[in-house]
Short mmCIF file of C-alpha atoms in Angstrom, two decimals:
data_model
loop_
_atom_site.label_atom_id
_atom_site.label_comp_id
_atom_site.label_asym_id
_atom_site.label_seq_id
_atom_site.Cartn_x
_atom_site.Cartn_y
_atom_site.Cartn_z
CA MET A 207 132.98 85.70 117.85
CA THR A 208 130.81 83.01 116.32
CA LYS A 209 132.51 79.95 114.88
CA GLU A 210 131.30 79.25 111.34
CA ILE A 211 131.55 76.11 109.21
CA ARG A 212 131.74 75.92 105.43
CA THR A 213 132.13 73.07 102.95
CA THR A 214 133.90 72.89 99.60
CA THR A 215 132.99 70.28 97.03
CA THR A 216 136.43 70.24 95.39
CA PRO A 217 137.68 66.66 95.25
CA MET A 218 140.23 65.25 97.65
CA GLU A 219 143.16 63.40 96.16
CA ILE A 220 145.20 60.51 97.47
CA ARG A 221 148.90 60.54 96.69
CA GLU A 222 150.04 56.96 97.07
CA ALA A 223 153.07 56.13 99.20
CA THR A 224 156.48 55.69 97.60
CA ASP A 225 159.77 54.40 98.98
CA ASP A 226 160.63 57.81 100.42
CA GLN A 227 157.23 59.49 100.80
CA PRO A 228 154.20 58.44 102.89
CA MET A 229 150.65 58.38 101.56
CA VAL A 230 148.89 61.73 101.83
CA ILE A 231 145.39 63.09 101.27
CA GLU A 232 145.34 66.52 99.64
CA GLY A 233 142.63 69.03 98.90
CA TYR A 234 141.43 72.58 99.31
CA ALA A 235 139.58 73.48 102.49
CA LEU A 236 138.50 76.76 100.87
CA LYS A 237 138.82 78.52 97.54
CA PHE A 238 138.95 82.26 96.95
CA ASN A 239 136.49 84.18 94.79
CA ARG A 240 134.03 81.28 94.51
CA ALA A 241 130.39 82.05 95.12
CA SER A 242 128.83 79.60 97.54
CA SER A 243 125.52 77.87 97.16
CA PRO A 244 122.67 79.86 98.70
CA MET A 245 122.97 79.91 102.47
CA GLY A 246 120.43 81.31 104.81
CA PHE A 247 119.17 82.33 108.17
CA GLY A 248 115.46 82.92 108.15
CA GLU A 249 114.42 85.43 105.51
CA TYR A 250 118.01 86.52 104.88
CA THR A 251 119.43 84.16 102.26
CA PHE A 252 122.85 84.94 100.80
CA ARG A 253 125.78 83.78 98.72
CA GLU A 254 129.27 84.11 100.09
CA GLN A 255 132.76 84.64 98.67
CA ILE A 256 136.16 84.76 100.33
CA ASP A 257 138.59 87.49 99.37
CA PRO A 258 142.08 86.38 98.25
CA HIS A 259 143.60 88.36 101.15
CA ALA A 260 141.28 86.95 103.81
CA LEU A 261 143.99 84.62 105.11
CA ASP A 262 146.80 87.17 105.23
CA ASN A 263 146.76 87.37 109.04
CA THR A 264 144.98 84.14 109.95
CA ASP A 265 146.12 82.07 112.93
CA MET A 266 146.32 78.43 111.84
CA ARG A 267 149.07 77.32 114.23
CA ASN A 268 146.90 74.98 116.27
CA ALA A 269 144.54 73.84 113.53
CA VAL A 270 143.59 70.19 113.50
CA ALA A 271 142.11 67.75 111.01
CA LEU A 272 138.91 66.18 112.29
CA PHE A 273 136.38 63.84 110.77
CA ASN A 274 133.01 65.63 110.44
CA HIS A 275 134.26 68.36 112.84
CA ASP A 276 134.08 65.82 115.67
CA GLN A 277 136.67 66.60 118.36
CA SER A 278 136.77 62.92 119.29
CA GLN A 279 137.70 61.93 115.71
CA VAL A 280 141.15 63.48 115.37
CA LEU A 281 143.11 62.81 112.19
CA GLY A 282 145.98 65.28 112.44
CA ARG A 283 147.46 68.48 113.75
CA ASN A 284 149.16 71.33 111.92
CA GLY A 285 152.93 70.91 112.09
CA VAL A 286 152.70 67.21 112.92
CA ASN A 287 150.98 65.28 110.15
CA LEU A 288 148.89 68.14 108.72
CA GLU A 289 150.34 70.78 106.43
CA LEU A 290 148.39 73.93 105.55
CA SER A 291 149.44 76.33 102.81
CA VAL A 292 147.88 79.32 101.09
CA ASP A 293 148.24 79.80 97.34
CA GLU A 294 146.42 81.81 94.69
CA THR A 295 143.56 79.28 94.70
CA GLY A 296 142.87 79.10 98.43
CA LEU A 297 143.79 77.13 101.54
CA ARG A 298 145.34 73.81 100.62
CA TYR A 299 145.86 71.01 103.10
CA LYS A 300 148.02 67.90 103.02
CA LEU A 301 147.18 65.21 105.57
CA THR A 302 149.28 62.13 106.28
CA PRO A 303 146.60 59.81 107.70
CA PRO A 304 147.52 58.21 111.03
CA ASN A 305 147.85 54.44 111.17
CA THR A 306 144.63 54.14 113.15
CA GLN A 307 141.28 52.59 112.29
CA LEU A 308 139.91 56.07 111.61
CA GLY A 309 142.84 56.94 109.36
CA ARG A 310 142.64 53.69 107.41
CA ASP A 311 138.87 53.99 107.03
CA LEU A 312 139.26 57.56 105.73
CA VAL A 313 141.75 56.47 103.07
CA GLU A 314 139.45 53.72 101.82
CA ASN A 315 136.39 55.97 101.82
CA VAL A 316 138.22 58.71 99.89
CA ARG A 317 139.63 56.17 97.46
CA ALA A 318 136.14 54.78 96.84
CA GLY A 319 134.66 58.26 96.39
CA ILE A 320 132.35 57.85 99.39
CA ILE A 321 133.90 60.84 101.13
CA SER A 322 134.72 63.64 98.72
CA GLN A 323 134.11 66.95 100.47
CA SER A 324 136.20 69.10 102.76
CA SER A 325 135.06 71.59 105.36
CA PHE A 326 136.65 74.19 107.60
CA ALA A 327 135.72 75.95 110.83
CA PHE A 328 136.65 79.60 111.26
CA THR A 329 135.94 82.94 112.89
CA ILE A 330 136.24 86.45 111.53
CA PRO A 331 137.60 89.45 113.47
CA ASP A 332 135.16 91.59 115.38
CA ASN A 333 135.54 94.68 113.22
CA THR A 334 133.54 96.26 110.43
CA ASP A 335 136.21 95.69 107.77
CA ALA A 336 136.19 91.90 108.13
CA GLU A 337 133.13 91.44 105.94
CA LYS A 338 131.01 93.34 103.45
CA TRP A 339 127.30 92.77 102.93
CA THR A 340 125.40 93.96 99.84
CA ARG A 341 121.91 93.44 98.47
CA ASP A 342 122.83 92.63 94.89
CA GLY A 343 121.90 88.96 94.52
CA ASP A 344 118.96 87.23 92.91
CA ALA A 345 115.57 85.85 93.91
CA GLU A 346 117.17 82.70 95.30
CA ALA A 347 119.72 84.58 97.42
CA PRO A 348 119.18 88.35 97.47
CA TYR A 349 122.15 89.17 99.71
CA SER A 350 125.90 88.80 99.15
CA ARG A 351 128.62 88.47 101.76
CA LEU A 352 132.31 89.04 101.04
CA ILE A 353 134.61 87.76 103.77
CA ARG A 354 137.65 90.02 103.79
CA SER A 355 139.43 88.68 106.86
CA ILE A 356 139.51 85.39 108.78
CA ASP A 357 141.27 85.57 112.10
CA HIS A 358 141.32 81.88 113.07
CA ILE A 359 141.10 78.52 111.32
CA TYR A 360 140.15 75.89 113.91
CA ASP A 361 140.00 72.76 111.83
CA VAL A 362 139.84 71.30 108.35
CA SER A 363 137.64 68.24 108.10
CA PRO A 364 136.76 65.59 105.57
CA VAL A 365 132.97 65.45 105.79
CA THR A 366 130.18 63.14 104.70
CA THR A 367 127.53 65.84 104.24
CA PRO A 368 127.66 69.49 103.15
CA ALA A 369 127.64 72.27 105.73
CA TYR A 370 125.37 74.63 103.80
CA PRO A 371 121.90 73.88 105.26
CA ASP A 372 120.40 76.58 107.46
CA THR A 373 121.20 74.72 110.67
CA GLU A 374 124.93 74.88 109.89
CA VAL A 375 125.13 78.55 108.88
CA LYS A 376 125.81 80.52 112.02
CA ILE A 377 126.89 84.12 111.82
CA GLY A 378 127.33 86.67 114.55
CA ALA A 379 124.77 89.22 115.69
CA ARG A 380 126.88 92.01 114.17
CA SER A 381 126.62 90.37 110.74
CA LEU A 382 122.87 89.99 111.06
CA ASP A 383 122.54 93.66 112.03
CA ALA A 384 124.56 94.63 108.95
CA VAL A 385 122.22 92.67 106.70
CA LYS A 386 119.09 94.15 108.28
CA ALA A 387 120.53 97.64 107.86
CA LEU A 388 120.58 97.13 104.07
CA ASP A 389 116.78 97.15 104.09
CA LEU A 390 116.46 100.36 106.09
CA PRO A 391 115.89 103.68 104.33
CA PRO A 392 118.95 105.96 104.18
CA LYS A 393 119.74 107.95 107.30
CA TRP A 394 118.88 111.29 105.67
CA GLN A 395 115.41 109.97 104.81
CA ILE A 396 114.82 108.80 108.38
CA GLU A 397 115.85 112.23 109.71
CA ARG A 398 113.60 113.97 107.18
CA GLN A 399 110.63 111.85 108.20
CA LYS A 400 111.28 112.73 111.84
CA MET A 401 111.34 116.46 111.01
CA ILE A 402 108.10 116.24 109.03
CA LEU A 403 106.46 114.40 111.90
CA LEU A 404 107.63 116.98 114.43
CA GLN A 405 106.42 119.87 112.24
CA GLY A 406 103.03 118.23 111.98
CA LEU A 407 102.78 118.17 115.78
CA ASP A 408 103.35 121.95 116.09
#
Protein backbone atom coordinates (compact mmCIF):
# COMPACT_ATOMS: atom_id res chain seq x y z
CA MET A 1 0.00 0.00 0.00
CA THR A 2 1.20 3.49 -0.85
CA LYS A 3 0.96 6.16 1.82
CA GLU A 4 -0.77 9.27 0.49
CA ILE A 5 -0.85 12.83 1.82
CA ARG A 6 -3.62 15.38 1.40
CA THR A 7 -4.17 18.92 2.66
CA THR A 8 -7.32 20.76 3.67
CA THR A 9 -7.50 24.53 3.68
CA THR A 10 -10.19 24.72 6.36
CA PRO A 11 -9.01 27.04 9.13
CA MET A 12 -7.63 25.81 12.42
CA GLU A 13 -9.07 27.34 15.56
CA ILE A 14 -7.52 28.01 18.93
CA ARG A 15 -9.73 27.53 21.96
CA GLU A 16 -8.11 29.53 24.72
CA ALA A 17 -7.44 27.94 28.10
CA THR A 18 -9.89 28.40 30.97
CA ASP A 19 -9.65 27.56 34.65
CA ASP A 20 -10.71 23.97 34.02
CA GLN A 21 -9.80 23.41 30.35
CA PRO A 22 -6.39 23.60 28.62
CA MET A 23 -5.79 25.44 25.37
CA VAL A 24 -6.53 23.33 22.29
CA ILE A 25 -6.11 23.65 18.54
CA GLU A 26 -9.05 22.27 16.56
CA GLY A 27 -9.69 21.68 12.90
CA TYR A 28 -10.68 19.19 10.24
CA ALA A 29 -7.99 16.97 8.79
CA LEU A 30 -10.38 15.97 6.00
CA LYS A 31 -13.89 16.78 4.84
CA PHE A 32 -16.29 14.47 3.06
CA ASN A 33 -17.80 15.15 -0.36
CA ARG A 34 -15.44 18.04 -1.14
CA ALA A 35 -13.79 18.05 -4.53
CA SER A 36 -10.06 18.64 -4.27
CA SER A 37 -8.01 20.99 -6.36
CA PRO A 38 -6.64 19.32 -9.48
CA MET A 39 -4.02 16.76 -8.57
CA GLY A 40 -1.89 14.90 -11.02
CA PHE A 41 0.63 12.32 -11.98
CA GLY A 42 1.94 12.89 -15.46
CA GLU A 43 -0.84 13.09 -18.02
CA TYR A 44 -3.44 11.78 -15.57
CA THR A 45 -4.80 14.79 -13.69
CA PHE A 46 -7.76 14.28 -11.38
CA ARG A 47 -9.99 15.69 -8.68
CA GLU A 48 -10.68 13.65 -5.59
CA GLN A 49 -13.53 13.28 -3.10
CA ILE A 50 -13.85 11.22 0.06
CA ASP A 51 -17.02 9.26 0.67
CA PRO A 52 -18.81 9.86 4.01
CA HIS A 53 -18.35 6.17 4.88
CA ALA A 54 -14.65 6.06 4.03
CA LEU A 55 -13.67 6.16 7.72
CA ASP A 56 -16.13 3.52 8.93
CA ASN A 57 -13.39 0.92 9.48
CA THR A 58 -10.29 3.10 9.66
CA ASP A 59 -7.53 2.34 12.16
CA MET A 60 -6.56 5.59 13.88
CA ARG A 61 -5.43 4.11 17.19
CA ASN A 62 -1.77 5.02 16.82
CA ALA A 63 -2.18 8.23 14.84
CA VAL A 64 0.09 11.11 15.78
CA ALA A 65 0.14 14.85 15.22
CA LEU A 66 3.29 15.98 13.45
CA PHE A 67 4.48 19.31 12.12
CA ASN A 68 4.79 19.12 8.31
CA HIS A 69 4.62 15.29 8.51
CA ASP A 70 8.09 15.32 10.07
CA GLN A 71 8.55 12.33 12.41
CA SER A 72 11.08 14.32 14.41
CA GLN A 73 8.53 17.11 15.05
CA VAL A 74 5.97 15.33 17.22
CA LEU A 75 3.10 17.35 18.66
CA GLY A 76 0.77 14.67 19.99
CA ARG A 77 -0.55 11.15 19.96
CA ASN A 78 -4.11 9.86 19.73
CA GLY A 79 -5.41 9.06 23.20
CA VAL A 80 -2.80 11.22 24.93
CA ASN A 81 -3.12 14.85 23.88
CA LEU A 82 -4.72 14.28 20.46
CA GLU A 83 -8.40 13.51 20.03
CA LEU A 84 -9.81 12.34 16.69
CA SER A 85 -13.52 12.14 15.96
CA VAL A 86 -15.64 11.53 12.88
CA ASP A 87 -18.81 13.53 12.29
CA GLU A 88 -21.00 14.29 9.29
CA THR A 89 -18.45 16.84 8.05
CA GLY A 90 -15.30 14.74 8.21
CA LEU A 91 -12.40 13.88 10.49
CA ARG A 92 -12.06 16.44 13.25
CA TYR A 93 -9.02 16.68 15.48
CA LYS A 94 -8.43 18.39 18.81
CA LEU A 95 -4.80 18.88 19.83
CA THR A 96 -3.62 20.06 23.23
CA PRO A 97 -0.21 21.49 22.29
CA PRO A 98 2.67 20.23 24.44
CA ASN A 99 4.56 22.74 26.55
CA THR A 100 7.59 22.51 24.28
CA GLN A 101 9.21 25.06 22.00
CA LEU A 102 7.53 23.38 19.03
CA GLY A 103 4.14 23.45 20.73
CA ARG A 104 4.45 27.09 21.77
CA ASP A 105 5.66 28.11 18.31
CA LEU A 106 2.70 26.31 16.70
CA VAL A 107 0.21 28.16 18.89
CA GLU A 108 1.70 31.54 18.01
CA ASN A 109 1.88 30.73 14.31
CA VAL A 110 -1.75 29.55 14.22
CA ARG A 111 -2.86 32.57 16.22
CA ALA A 112 -1.08 34.88 13.77
CA GLY A 113 -2.55 33.08 10.75
CA ILE A 114 0.89 32.03 9.50
CA ILE A 115 -0.03 28.36 9.71
CA SER A 116 -3.61 27.71 8.65
CA GLN A 117 -3.74 24.38 6.84
CA SER A 118 -4.05 20.81 8.02
CA SER A 119 -2.92 17.64 6.32
CA PHE A 120 -3.29 13.90 6.84
CA ALA A 121 -1.39 10.80 5.77
CA PHE A 122 -3.35 7.67 4.91
CA THR A 123 -3.54 4.42 2.99
CA ILE A 124 -6.48 2.71 1.32
CA PRO A 125 -7.17 -1.04 1.40
CA ASP A 126 -5.79 -3.17 -1.39
CA ASN A 127 -9.13 -4.07 -2.92
CA THR A 128 -11.13 -2.86 -5.89
CA ASP A 129 -13.97 -1.43 -3.79
CA ALA A 130 -11.75 1.05 -1.94
CA GLU A 131 -11.80 3.61 -4.74
CA LYS A 132 -13.69 4.42 -7.92
CA TRP A 133 -12.15 6.14 -10.93
CA THR A 134 -14.21 7.80 -13.68
CA ARG A 135 -13.43 9.98 -16.67
CA ASP A 136 -16.07 12.64 -16.13
CA GLY A 137 -14.06 15.74 -15.24
CA ASP A 138 -13.07 18.79 -17.23
CA ALA A 139 -10.14 20.02 -19.30
CA GLU A 140 -8.20 20.94 -16.17
CA ALA A 141 -8.72 17.56 -14.50
CA PRO A 142 -10.37 14.98 -16.77
CA TYR A 143 -10.43 12.15 -14.20
CA SER A 144 -12.30 11.80 -10.90
CA ARG A 145 -11.40 9.63 -7.93
CA LEU A 146 -13.84 8.72 -5.17
CA ILE A 147 -12.17 7.25 -2.09
CA ARG A 148 -14.64 4.83 -0.55
CA SER A 149 -12.46 3.32 2.16
CA ILE A 150 -9.40 4.40 4.14
CA ASP A 151 -7.81 1.65 6.17
CA HIS A 152 -5.23 3.65 8.15
CA ILE A 153 -4.70 7.24 9.26
CA TYR A 154 -1.03 7.68 10.16
CA ASP A 155 -0.89 11.31 11.15
CA VAL A 156 -2.64 14.65 11.10
CA SER A 157 -0.30 17.57 10.63
CA PRO A 158 -0.43 21.34 10.68
CA VAL A 159 1.46 22.29 7.53
CA THR A 160 3.07 25.38 6.05
CA THR A 161 2.50 24.44 2.40
CA PRO A 162 -0.23 22.51 0.56
CA ALA A 163 0.26 18.86 -0.32
CA TYR A 164 -1.38 19.03 -3.75
CA PRO A 165 1.61 19.52 -6.11
CA ASP A 166 2.51 16.56 -8.30
CA THR A 167 5.48 15.59 -6.15
CA GLU A 168 3.18 15.01 -3.16
CA VAL A 169 0.47 12.99 -4.93
CA LYS A 170 1.49 9.37 -4.72
CA ILE A 171 -0.97 6.64 -5.56
CA GLY A 172 -0.45 2.93 -5.91
CA ALA A 173 0.20 1.05 -9.13
CA ARG A 174 -3.27 -0.51 -8.92
CA SER A 175 -4.85 2.96 -8.97
CA LEU A 176 -2.78 4.00 -11.95
CA ASP A 177 -3.80 0.84 -13.82
CA ALA A 178 -7.45 1.62 -13.09
CA VAL A 179 -7.08 5.10 -14.57
CA LYS A 180 -5.31 3.83 -17.69
CA ALA A 181 -8.04 1.24 -18.20
CA LEU A 182 -10.59 4.05 -18.58
CA ASP A 183 -8.93 5.03 -21.86
CA LEU A 184 -8.95 1.52 -23.31
CA PRO A 185 -11.71 0.44 -25.71
CA PRO A 186 -14.32 -1.89 -24.19
CA LYS A 187 -13.38 -5.54 -23.91
CA TRP A 188 -15.92 -6.64 -26.54
CA GLN A 189 -14.36 -4.23 -29.04
CA ILE A 190 -10.86 -5.56 -28.36
CA GLU A 191 -12.08 -9.14 -28.87
CA ARG A 192 -13.86 -8.15 -32.09
CA GLN A 193 -10.72 -6.52 -33.45
CA LYS A 194 -8.77 -9.68 -32.67
CA MET A 195 -11.31 -11.82 -34.55
CA ILE A 196 -11.25 -9.53 -37.58
CA LEU A 197 -7.47 -9.65 -37.60
CA LEU A 198 -7.44 -13.44 -37.37
CA GLN A 199 -9.99 -13.76 -40.19
CA GLY A 200 -7.87 -11.53 -42.36
CA LEU A 201 -4.92 -13.89 -41.87
CA ASP A 202 -6.87 -16.94 -43.14
